[in-house]
mmCIF file of C-alpha atoms and ligand atoms in Angstrom:
data_model
loop_
_atom_site.group_PDB
_atom_site.id
_atom_site.type_symbol
_atom_site.label_atom_id
_atom_site.label_comp_id
_atom_site.label_asym_id
_atom_site.label_seq_id
_atom_site.Cartn_x
_atom_site.Cartn_y
_atom_site.Cartn_z
ATOM 1 C CA UNK R 1 24.119 -1.032 -0.099
ATOM 2 C CA UNK R 2 21.580 -2.818 -2.157
ATOM 3 C CA UNK R 3 20.978 -2.104 -5.771
ATOM 4 C CA UNK R 4 17.757 -0.125 -6.109
ATOM 5 C CA UNK R 5 14.980 -2.464 -7.863
ATOM 6 C CA UNK R 6 12.037 0.283 -8.207
ATOM 7 C CA UNK R 7 12.022 4.047 -8.473
ATOM 8 C CA UNK R 8 8.612 5.972 -8.472
ATOM 9 C CA UNK R 9 8.931 9.363 -9.793
ATOM 10 C CA UNK R 10 6.008 11.728 -9.652
ATOM 11 C CA UNK R 11 3.300 9.175 -10.161
ATOM 12 C CA UNK R 12 -0.274 10.192 -10.726
ATOM 13 C CA UNK R 13 -3.358 8.375 -11.264
ATOM 14 C CA UNK R 14 -6.204 10.290 -11.626
ATOM 15 C CA UNK R 15 -9.935 8.664 -12.626
ATOM 16 C CA UNK R 16 -12.253 10.669 -14.631
ATOM 17 C CA UNK R 17 -15.887 10.932 -13.372
ATOM 18 C CA UNK R 18 -18.466 11.176 -16.351
ATOM 19 C CA UNK R 19 -22.097 12.289 -16.376
ATOM 20 C CA UNK R 20 -24.695 11.361 -18.610
ATOM 21 C CA UNK R 21 -25.890 8.075 -19.751
ATOM 22 C CA UNK R 22 -25.758 8.460 -23.750
ATOM 23 C CA UNK R 23 -23.368 11.390 -24.126
ATOM 24 C CA UNK R 24 -20.834 10.693 -21.239
ATOM 25 C CA UNK R 25 -19.071 13.816 -20.828
ATOM 26 C CA UNK R 26 -15.864 14.385 -18.329
ATOM 27 C CA UNK R 27 -16.956 16.316 -15.391
ATOM 28 C CA UNK R 28 -14.335 15.774 -12.564
ATOM 29 C CA UNK R 29 -10.827 13.679 -11.783
ATOM 30 C CA UNK R 30 -10.284 11.460 -8.664
ATOM 31 C CA UNK R 31 -7.037 12.127 -7.792
ATOM 32 C CA UNK R 32 -6.423 8.906 -6.325
ATOM 33 C CA UNK R 33 -2.469 9.299 -6.358
ATOM 34 C CA UNK R 34 -1.064 12.610 -6.987
ATOM 35 C CA UNK R 35 2.721 13.176 -7.647
ATOM 36 C CA UNK R 36 4.300 10.386 -5.374
ATOM 37 C CA UNK R 37 8.266 9.688 -5.199
ATOM 38 C CA UNK R 38 9.813 6.753 -3.582
ATOM 39 C CA UNK R 39 12.463 4.112 -4.142
ATOM 40 C CA UNK R 40 12.842 0.454 -3.331
ATOM 41 C CA UNK R 41 15.922 -1.370 -2.898
ATOM 42 C CA UNK R 42 16.176 -4.909 -3.949
ATOM 43 C CA UNK R 43 15.239 -7.586 -1.259
ATOM 44 C CA UNK R 44 13.657 -4.812 0.777
ATOM 45 C CA UNK R 45 10.269 -4.319 2.384
ATOM 46 C CA UNK R 46 8.745 -1.126 2.157
ATOM 47 C CA UNK R 47 5.435 -0.722 4.424
ATOM 48 C CA UNK R 48 2.830 1.593 2.553
ATOM 49 C CA UNK R 49 0.399 2.917 5.484
ATOM 50 C CA UNK R 50 -2.774 5.326 5.310
ATOM 51 C CA UNK R 51 -6.990 5.502 6.384
ATOM 52 C CA UNK R 52 -8.850 3.879 3.915
ATOM 53 C CA UNK R 53 -9.280 5.834 0.837
ATOM 54 C CA UNK R 54 -5.949 7.328 0.990
ATOM 55 C CA UNK R 55 -5.041 5.964 -2.295
ATOM 56 C CA UNK R 56 -2.511 3.079 -1.547
ATOM 57 C CA UNK R 57 -4.035 0.514 -3.188
ATOM 58 C CA UNK R 58 -4.332 2.585 -6.530
ATOM 59 C CA UNK R 59 -0.647 3.273 -6.088
ATOM 60 C CA UNK R 60 0.436 -0.360 -5.796
ATOM 61 C CA UNK R 61 -1.993 -1.161 -8.815
ATOM 62 C CA UNK R 62 -0.321 1.520 -10.627
ATOM 63 C CA UNK R 63 3.400 0.390 -10.032
ATOM 64 C CA UNK R 64 2.756 -3.185 -11.321
ATOM 65 C CA UNK R 65 0.388 -1.500 -14.142
ATOM 66 C CA UNK R 66 -2.914 -3.059 -13.453
ATOM 67 C CA UNK R 67 -4.143 0.585 -13.494
ATOM 68 C CA UNK R 68 -1.853 2.379 -16.144
ATOM 69 C CA UNK R 69 -0.736 5.786 -14.154
ATOM 70 C CA UNK R 70 -1.940 9.420 -15.554
ATOM 71 C CA UNK R 71 1.416 10.461 -15.732
ATOM 72 C CA UNK R 72 5.058 9.988 -13.945
ATOM 73 C CA UNK R 73 8.171 6.888 -14.073
ATOM 74 C CA UNK R 74 7.912 3.796 -12.628
ATOM 75 C CA UNK R 75 11.453 2.387 -13.159
ATOM 76 C CA UNK R 76 11.701 -1.044 -12.429
ATOM 77 C CA UNK R 77 15.598 -2.493 -12.625
ATOM 78 C CA UNK R 78 15.980 0.156 -15.638
ATOM 79 C CA UNK R 79 12.681 0.123 -17.371
ATOM 80 C CA UNK R 80 9.796 2.532 -17.243
ATOM 81 C CA UNK R 81 6.965 0.532 -17.261
ATOM 82 C CA UNK R 82 4.384 3.344 -17.607
ATOM 83 C CA UNK R 83 6.015 3.704 -21.115
ATOM 84 C CA UNK R 84 5.894 0.518 -22.016
ATOM 85 C CA UNK R 85 2.512 -0.861 -24.479
ATOM 86 C CA UNK R 86 0.983 -4.198 -23.353
ATOM 87 C CA UNK R 87 2.897 -6.140 -25.396
ATOM 88 C CA UNK R 88 6.012 -5.081 -24.165
ATOM 89 C CA UNK R 89 4.884 -5.281 -20.847
ATOM 90 C CA UNK R 90 3.768 -8.948 -20.957
ATOM 91 C CA UNK R 91 7.253 -10.692 -20.193
ATOM 92 C CA UNK R 92 7.763 -8.203 -17.287
ATOM 93 C CA UNK R 93 4.645 -9.008 -15.591
ATOM 94 C CA UNK R 94 6.039 -12.723 -14.324
ATOM 95 C CA UNK R 95 8.429 -10.483 -12.385
ATOM 96 C CA UNK R 96 5.606 -8.313 -11.088
ATOM 97 C CA UNK R 97 2.952 -9.906 -9.054
ATOM 98 C CA UNK R 98 0.163 -9.116 -6.222
ATOM 99 C CA UNK R 99 -1.170 -10.606 -3.178
ATOM 100 C CA UNK R 100 -4.844 -9.409 -2.298
ATOM 101 C CA UNK R 101 -6.417 -8.532 0.585
ATOM 102 C CA UNK R 102 -9.653 -10.482 0.280
ATOM 103 C CA UNK R 103 -8.521 -13.955 -0.118
ATOM 104 C CA UNK R 104 -12.292 -14.987 -0.931
ATOM 105 C CA UNK R 105 -13.225 -12.760 -3.529
ATOM 106 C CA UNK R 106 -9.709 -12.950 -5.096
ATOM 107 C CA UNK R 107 -9.844 -16.843 -5.903
ATOM 108 C CA UNK R 108 -12.109 -17.963 -8.813
ATOM 109 C CA UNK R 109 -14.618 -20.397 -6.979
ATOM 110 C CA UNK R 110 -15.277 -22.240 -10.230
ATOM 111 C CA UNK R 111 -11.328 -22.982 -10.633
ATOM 112 C CA UNK R 112 -9.739 -25.825 -8.567
ATOM 113 C CA UNK R 113 -6.501 -25.015 -6.504
ATOM 114 C CA UNK R 114 -4.534 -26.580 -9.190
ATOM 115 C CA UNK R 115 -5.944 -24.422 -11.908
ATOM 116 C CA UNK R 116 -5.543 -21.217 -10.177
ATOM 117 C CA UNK R 117 -1.829 -21.558 -8.953
ATOM 118 C CA UNK R 118 -1.276 -22.937 -12.494
ATOM 119 C CA UNK R 119 -2.884 -20.393 -14.244
ATOM 120 C CA UNK R 120 0.097 -17.787 -14.466
ATOM 121 C CA UNK R 121 2.475 -20.507 -15.517
ATOM 122 C CA UNK R 122 0.174 -21.382 -18.157
ATOM 123 C CA UNK R 123 -0.271 -17.652 -19.550
ATOM 124 C CA UNK R 124 3.545 -16.974 -19.237
ATOM 125 C CA UNK R 125 4.305 -20.419 -21.065
ATOM 126 C CA UNK R 126 6.646 -21.857 -18.230
ATOM 127 C CA UNK R 127 4.912 -25.399 -17.616
ATOM 128 C CA UNK R 128 2.519 -27.509 -19.351
ATOM 129 C CA UNK R 129 1.062 -31.156 -18.725
ATOM 130 C CA UNK R 130 3.025 -33.261 -15.520
ATOM 131 C CA UNK R 131 5.780 -30.399 -15.380
ATOM 132 C CA UNK R 132 2.791 -28.355 -14.620
ATOM 133 C CA UNK R 133 1.487 -30.473 -12.012
ATOM 134 C CA UNK R 134 4.424 -31.010 -10.588
ATOM 135 C CA UNK R 135 5.152 -27.260 -9.895
ATOM 136 C CA UNK R 136 2.025 -26.699 -8.703
ATOM 137 C CA UNK R 137 2.530 -29.179 -5.877
ATOM 138 C CA UNK R 138 5.533 -28.045 -5.330
ATOM 139 C CA UNK R 139 4.068 -24.500 -5.061
ATOM 140 C CA UNK R 140 1.501 -25.680 -2.412
ATOM 141 C CA UNK R 141 4.257 -27.452 -0.864
ATOM 142 C CA UNK R 142 6.104 -24.370 -0.111
ATOM 143 C CA UNK R 143 3.622 -22.301 0.812
ATOM 144 C CA UNK R 144 2.128 -24.912 3.605
ATOM 145 C CA UNK R 145 -0.706 -26.645 1.942
ATOM 146 C CA UNK R 146 -1.179 -30.485 1.155
ATOM 147 C CA UNK R 147 -0.257 -30.917 -2.505
ATOM 148 C CA UNK R 148 -2.784 -33.981 -2.168
ATOM 149 C CA UNK R 149 -5.311 -31.220 -2.118
ATOM 150 C CA UNK R 150 -4.696 -29.857 -5.388
ATOM 151 C CA UNK R 151 -8.125 -30.739 -7.305
ATOM 152 C CA UNK R 152 -10.013 -29.031 -4.419
ATOM 153 C CA UNK R 153 -11.900 -25.956 -4.784
ATOM 154 C CA UNK R 154 -11.272 -22.533 -3.024
ATOM 155 C CA UNK R 155 -14.529 -23.159 -0.702
ATOM 156 C CA UNK R 156 -13.201 -25.778 0.813
ATOM 157 C CA UNK R 157 -10.296 -23.950 2.465
ATOM 158 C CA UNK R 158 -10.032 -21.648 5.606
ATOM 159 C CA UNK R 159 -9.128 -18.087 5.174
ATOM 160 C CA UNK R 160 -5.768 -18.497 6.007
ATOM 161 C CA UNK R 161 -5.277 -21.426 3.386
ATOM 162 C CA UNK R 162 -6.960 -19.522 0.835
ATOM 163 C CA UNK R 163 -4.384 -16.529 1.254
ATOM 164 C CA UNK R 164 -1.698 -19.226 0.905
ATOM 165 C CA UNK R 165 -3.456 -20.032 -2.572
ATOM 166 C CA UNK R 166 -3.031 -16.428 -3.386
ATOM 167 C CA UNK R 167 0.707 -16.200 -2.241
ATOM 168 C CA UNK R 168 1.393 -19.810 -4.023
ATOM 169 C CA UNK R 169 -0.293 -17.849 -7.400
ATOM 170 C CA UNK R 170 1.954 -14.921 -6.736
ATOM 171 C CA UNK R 171 5.127 -16.858 -6.625
ATOM 172 C CA UNK R 172 4.262 -19.265 -9.034
ATOM 173 C CA UNK R 173 6.429 -17.409 -11.855
ATOM 174 C CA UNK R 174 9.558 -16.624 -9.702
ATOM 175 C CA UNK R 175 8.704 -12.701 -9.602
ATOM 176 C CA UNK R 176 11.136 -10.390 -8.416
ATOM 177 C CA UNK R 177 8.885 -7.844 -6.794
ATOM 178 C CA UNK R 178 5.530 -8.421 -5.035
ATOM 179 C CA UNK R 179 2.850 -5.835 -3.775
ATOM 180 C CA UNK R 180 1.163 -7.289 -0.971
ATOM 181 C CA UNK R 181 -2.509 -5.293 -0.644
ATOM 182 C CA UNK R 182 -3.166 -5.850 3.044
ATOM 183 C CA UNK R 183 -2.716 -9.655 3.054
ATOM 184 C CA UNK R 184 -3.549 -10.072 6.919
ATOM 185 C CA UNK R 185 -6.258 -7.621 7.268
ATOM 186 C CA UNK R 186 -9.079 -10.290 6.365
ATOM 187 C CA UNK R 187 -7.609 -12.858 8.521
ATOM 188 C CA UNK R 188 -8.237 -13.674 12.196
ATOM 189 C CA UNK R 189 -5.385 -12.794 14.524
ATOM 190 C CA UNK R 190 -4.159 -16.000 15.127
ATOM 191 C CA UNK R 191 -3.658 -16.710 11.506
ATOM 192 C CA UNK R 192 -2.076 -12.976 10.766
ATOM 193 C CA UNK R 193 1.177 -13.859 12.242
ATOM 194 C CA UNK R 194 1.316 -17.231 10.266
ATOM 195 C CA UNK R 195 0.957 -15.472 6.936
ATOM 196 C CA UNK R 196 3.517 -12.832 7.958
ATOM 197 C CA UNK R 197 6.203 -15.358 8.576
ATOM 198 C CA UNK R 198 5.512 -17.103 5.734
ATOM 199 C CA UNK R 199 5.958 -13.743 3.463
ATOM 200 C CA UNK R 200 9.098 -13.425 5.630
ATOM 201 C CA UNK R 201 10.403 -16.679 5.184
ATOM 202 C CA UNK R 202 9.673 -16.822 1.437
ATOM 203 C CA UNK R 203 11.895 -13.458 0.740
ATOM 204 C CA UNK R 204 14.868 -14.977 2.639
ATOM 205 C CA UNK R 205 14.520 -17.990 0.242
ATOM 206 C CA UNK R 206 13.917 -16.173 -3.275
ATOM 207 C CA UNK R 207 15.015 -12.775 -2.768
ATOM 208 C CA UNK R 208 11.902 -11.278 -2.870
ATOM 209 C CA UNK R 209 11.348 -7.292 -2.863
ATOM 210 C CA UNK R 210 7.895 -6.462 -1.252
ATOM 211 C CA UNK R 211 5.412 -3.098 -1.301
ATOM 212 C CA UNK R 212 3.490 -4.213 1.727
ATOM 213 C CA UNK R 213 0.228 -2.054 2.301
ATOM 214 C CA UNK R 214 -1.693 -1.604 5.413
ATOM 215 C CA UNK R 215 -3.831 0.731 6.921
ATOM 216 C CA UNK R 216 -2.405 0.890 10.738
ATOM 217 C CA UNK R 217 1.312 1.450 11.724
ATOM 218 C CA UNK R 218 1.277 -1.687 13.886
ATOM 219 C CA UNK R 219 0.592 -4.070 11.156
ATOM 220 C CA UNK R 220 4.000 -2.946 9.292
ATOM 221 C CA UNK R 221 6.065 -2.336 11.843
ATOM 222 C CA UNK R 222 7.661 -5.648 12.290
ATOM 223 C CA UNK R 223 7.713 -7.187 8.611
ATOM 224 C CA UNK R 224 9.019 -3.530 6.822
ATOM 225 C CA UNK R 225 12.659 -2.551 6.630
ATOM 226 C CA UNK R 226 11.102 1.256 5.772
ATOM 227 C CA UNK R 227 7.909 2.653 6.055
ATOM 228 C CA UNK R 228 5.993 5.110 4.216
ATOM 229 C CA UNK R 229 2.823 7.016 5.172
ATOM 230 C CA UNK R 230 0.624 8.208 2.689
ATOM 231 C CA UNK R 231 -2.223 10.715 2.803
ATOM 232 C CA UNK R 232 -4.932 11.518 -0.011
ATOM 233 C CA UNK R 233 -2.782 10.886 -2.708
ATOM 234 C CA UNK R 234 0.634 12.214 -1.426
ATOM 235 C CA UNK R 235 3.421 10.818 0.847
ATOM 236 C CA UNK R 236 3.752 12.534 4.201
ATOM 237 C CA UNK R 237 6.518 10.851 5.457
ATOM 238 C CA UNK R 238 9.305 8.032 4.632
ATOM 239 C CA UNK R 239 11.856 6.756 6.969
ATOM 240 C CA UNK R 240 13.231 3.487 8.083
ATOM 241 C CA UNK R 241 10.587 1.325 10.401
ATOM 242 C CA UNK R 242 12.369 2.148 13.730
ATOM 243 C CA UNK R 243 13.197 5.803 13.019
ATOM 244 C CA UNK R 244 9.283 6.551 12.125
ATOM 245 C CA UNK R 245 8.183 4.655 15.228
ATOM 246 C CA UNK R 246 10.877 6.695 17.611
ATOM 247 C CA UNK R 247 10.819 9.759 15.971
ATOM 248 C CA UNK R 248 7.688 10.530 13.643
ATOM 249 C CA UNK R 249 7.979 14.139 12.212
ATOM 250 C CA UNK R 250 4.931 14.374 10.374
ATOM 251 C CA UNK R 251 1.461 15.358 12.538
ATOM 252 C CA UNK R 252 -0.518 12.391 10.832
ATOM 253 C CA UNK R 253 2.047 10.161 11.179
ATOM 254 C CA UNK R 254 2.096 11.331 14.811
ATOM 255 C CA UNK R 255 -1.305 10.721 15.176
ATOM 256 C CA UNK R 256 -1.195 6.991 13.526
ATOM 257 C CA UNK R 257 1.613 6.423 15.852
ATOM 258 C CA UNK R 258 -0.126 7.761 18.796
ATOM 259 C CA UNK R 259 -3.085 4.646 18.046
ATOM 260 C CA UNK R 260 -0.321 1.707 18.187
ATOM 261 C CA UNK R 261 -0.480 -0.014 21.514
ATOM 262 C CA UNK R 262 2.558 -0.230 23.573
ATOM 263 C CA UNK R 263 2.800 -3.486 25.567
ATOM 264 C CA UNK R 264 3.972 -2.053 28.787
ATOM 265 C CA UNK R 265 0.398 -1.265 30.849
ATOM 266 C CA UNK R 266 2.399 1.661 32.872
ATOM 267 C CA UNK R 267 3.890 3.514 29.623
ATOM 268 C CA UNK R 268 0.304 2.779 27.821
ATOM 269 C CA UNK R 269 -1.933 4.550 30.428
ATOM 270 C CA UNK R 270 0.205 7.369 30.868
ATOM 271 C CA UNK R 271 -0.087 7.883 26.932
ATOM 272 C CA UNK R 272 -1.972 10.862 25.407
ATOM 273 C CA UNK R 273 -4.104 9.401 21.898
ATOM 274 C CA UNK R 274 -4.384 11.928 19.157
ATOM 275 C CA UNK R 275 -7.599 11.346 17.592
ATOM 276 C CA UNK R 276 -7.935 12.825 13.892
ATOM 277 C CA UNK R 277 -11.424 14.611 13.359
ATOM 278 C CA UNK R 278 -13.636 13.661 10.440
ATOM 279 C CA UNK R 279 -12.837 11.440 7.471
ATOM 280 C CA UNK R 280 -10.183 11.778 4.812
ATOM 281 C CA UNK R 281 -11.153 14.324 2.601
ATOM 282 C CA UNK R 282 -12.677 13.837 -0.831
ATOM 283 C CA UNK R 283 -9.831 12.885 -3.407
ATOM 284 C CA UNK R 284 -12.249 14.731 -5.999
ATOM 285 C CA UNK R 285 -11.584 18.146 -4.215
ATOM 286 C CA UNK R 286 -8.522 17.903 -2.010
ATOM 287 C CA UNK R 287 -7.765 20.628 0.307
ATOM 288 C CA UNK R 288 -5.558 23.368 -0.884
ATOM 289 C CA UNK R 289 -2.010 23.716 0.309
ATOM 290 C CA UNK R 290 -1.085 20.880 2.511
ATOM 291 C CA UNK R 291 -3.901 18.053 1.650
ATOM 292 C CA UNK R 292 -4.170 17.463 5.700
ATOM 293 C CA UNK R 293 -4.405 20.616 6.939
ATOM 294 C CA UNK R 294 -8.134 20.365 7.747
ATOM 295 C CA UNK R 295 -7.389 17.906 10.394
ATOM 296 C CA UNK R 296 -4.110 18.818 11.213
ATOM 297 C CA UNK R 297 -3.883 19.783 14.752
ATOM 298 C CA UNK R 298 -0.739 22.047 13.958
ATOM 299 C CA UNK R 299 -2.347 23.790 10.970
ATOM 300 C CA UNK R 300 -1.770 27.587 10.590
ATOM 301 C CA UNK R 301 -2.668 29.859 7.372
ATOM 302 C CA UNK R 302 0.417 29.059 5.674
ATOM 303 C CA UNK R 303 -0.841 25.361 5.196
ATOM 304 C CA UNK R 304 -3.845 26.261 3.678
ATOM 305 C CA UNK R 305 -2.062 28.215 1.036
ATOM 306 C CA UNK R 306 1.404 26.362 0.432
ATOM 307 C CA UNK R 307 2.264 22.508 -0.560
ATOM 308 C CA UNK R 308 4.976 21.559 1.083
ATOM 309 C CA UNK R 309 7.486 19.396 -0.536
ATOM 310 C CA UNK R 310 8.622 15.974 0.464
ATOM 311 C CA UNK R 311 12.319 16.952 2.046
ATOM 312 C CA UNK R 312 14.955 15.242 3.409
ATOM 313 C CA UNK R 313 15.376 15.545 7.135
ATOM 314 C CA UNK R 314 17.886 12.915 8.399
ATOM 315 C CA UNK R 315 19.521 9.792 6.953
ATOM 316 C CA UNK R 316 16.990 8.066 4.859
ATOM 317 C CA UNK R 317 14.010 10.306 6.064
ATOM 318 C CA UNK R 318 11.781 12.533 4.287
ATOM 319 C CA UNK R 319 8.496 14.697 5.756
ATOM 320 C CA UNK R 320 6.469 17.000 3.663
ATOM 321 C CA UNK R 321 5.490 19.280 6.325
ATOM 322 C CA UNK R 322 6.118 23.223 6.775
ATOM 323 C CA UNK R 323 6.736 22.608 10.417
ATOM 324 C CA UNK R 324 10.260 21.350 9.418
ATOM 325 C CA UNK R 325 10.957 24.843 8.808
ATOM 326 C CA UNK R 326 9.290 26.410 11.635
ATOM 327 C CA UNK R 327 9.696 23.801 14.053
ATOM 328 C CA UNK R 328 8.744 26.464 17.321
ATOM 329 C CA UNK R 329 5.408 26.255 16.162
ATOM 330 C CA UNK R 330 5.212 22.443 17.313
ATOM 331 C CA UNK R 331 5.490 23.787 20.684
ATOM 332 C CA UNK R 332 2.650 25.805 21.069
ATOM 333 C CA UNK R 333 0.312 23.245 20.024
ATOM 334 C CA UNK R 334 -0.980 20.360 22.345
ATOM 335 C CA UNK R 335 -2.066 17.645 19.109
ATOM 336 C CA UNK R 336 -4.267 15.351 21.755
ATOM 337 C CA UNK R 337 -6.486 18.897 22.131
ATOM 338 C CA UNK R 338 -6.545 20.564 18.880
ATOM 339 C CA UNK R 339 -8.844 19.579 15.820
ATOM 340 C CA UNK R 340 -6.887 21.610 12.712
ATOM 341 C CA UNK R 341 -6.936 24.628 11.184
ATOM 342 C CA UNK R 342 -10.083 26.605 11.417
ATOM 343 C CA UNK R 343 -12.116 23.839 13.003
ATOM 344 C CA UNK R 344 -14.267 23.716 16.421
ATOM 345 C CA UNK R 345 -14.673 19.992 17.673
ATOM 346 C CA UNK R 346 -17.342 18.452 15.706
ATOM 347 C CA UNK R 347 -16.831 21.201 12.990
ATOM 348 C CA UNK R 348 -14.463 19.049 10.365
ATOM 349 C CA UNK R 349 -15.627 19.321 6.796
ATOM 350 C CA UNK R 350 -15.300 15.834 5.913
ATOM 351 C CA UNK R 351 -16.672 13.903 2.745
ATOM 352 C CA UNK R 352 -17.557 10.139 3.111
ATOM 353 C CA UNK R 353 -16.105 9.668 -0.127
ATOM 354 C CA UNK R 354 -13.733 6.644 -0.626
ATOM 355 C CA UNK R 355 -11.389 6.823 -3.362
ATOM 356 C CA UNK R 356 -11.219 2.843 -3.865
ATOM 357 C CA UNK R 357 -14.669 2.895 -4.008
ATOM 358 C CA UNK R 358 -15.361 5.802 -6.250
ATOM 359 C CA UNK R 359 -12.503 4.767 -8.681
ATOM 360 C CA UNK R 360 -14.489 1.760 -9.493
ATOM 361 C CA UNK R 361 -17.430 3.923 -10.528
ATOM 362 C CA UNK R 362 -15.435 6.284 -12.510
HETATM 363 FE FE1 SF4 V 401 0.131 19.984 9.501
HETATM 364 FE FE2 SF4 V 401 0.742 22.235 8.123
HETATM 365 FE FE3 SF4 V 401 2.555 20.717 8.585
HETATM 366 FE FE4 SF4 V 401 0.303 20.133 6.819
HETATM 367 S S1 SF4 V 401 2.307 21.110 6.486
HETATM 368 S S2 SF4 V 401 1.234 18.685 8.118
HETATM 369 S S3 SF4 V 401 -1.466 21.227 7.761
HETATM 370 S S4 SF4 V 401 1.850 21.653 10.140
#
């Protein structure tokens, strides 16, 4: 078994919401991440899946301390990152990098590719002068970019090439852990596979550990060793990739899984898709008990009152659902036809609030 590199314990990130232009007063909190725990082994890829607004990007940013957590621990190789001040954190930042979703917005249009990729090397005093230029060209070569384009600007590259620039910047300081925040979702399908293969190759070559964030299970299936499913700031289920696809136990994972196409027309045509009604509720006012109960096809009164713990149900397989203790209830419901606790079709209460949007305003 590989060594553990990262252990996240009861991590919370709440964003205060203020009112008033002059006398600002905190009136509420957006609970973007609300008590998440898991661990990642060295050179492992953990996929993190959930709908837009579930808090997965905030979780990734809180782990590498781009957002400082509200509470909880982030043990990286034995050091609690959340407890360090900025000065003590600085040398560790070279080990913790991020690849952003939007290869257009994440690169400064006024900087050349050479300056963009070389910036972290300068910040961490790892190269200068000719050595810096040689290292940048080496990095461009590693990610499949022509090193002769070192003086070009981001707008002179395609979307896939820009993402390669972002990847070169992320690996410049020889990091150990990278948060890949939906790195292919803004790219054409034909380019997505190339970028995924590149990430795979870099992991093998440099022994990288990834947290790979995506909004659907199909995107993380092939790249992840294990997958964690997140809903409204909480982990619903975590298991190795195959178990999660073959035997999902949380109703939310079941629904996500039913949307993954099977490349066999016969099986695909006989499948019933579980369509969840409504959007993810507002993280400012999450539902009581199990946060999924307003949309869960199996929910009963206990689900609205008691929060299920993430419990071990098998080898490295954890689920947060009351059905684990009362599995007979599963037989009583057809998830493709039910709309959730107390809901009639089309009556699900949901908010358009999106945690990631709200956090920018907070
Ligand atoms: Fe559904 Fe209840 Fe399980 Fe939550 S605890 S996922 S509401 S069955």
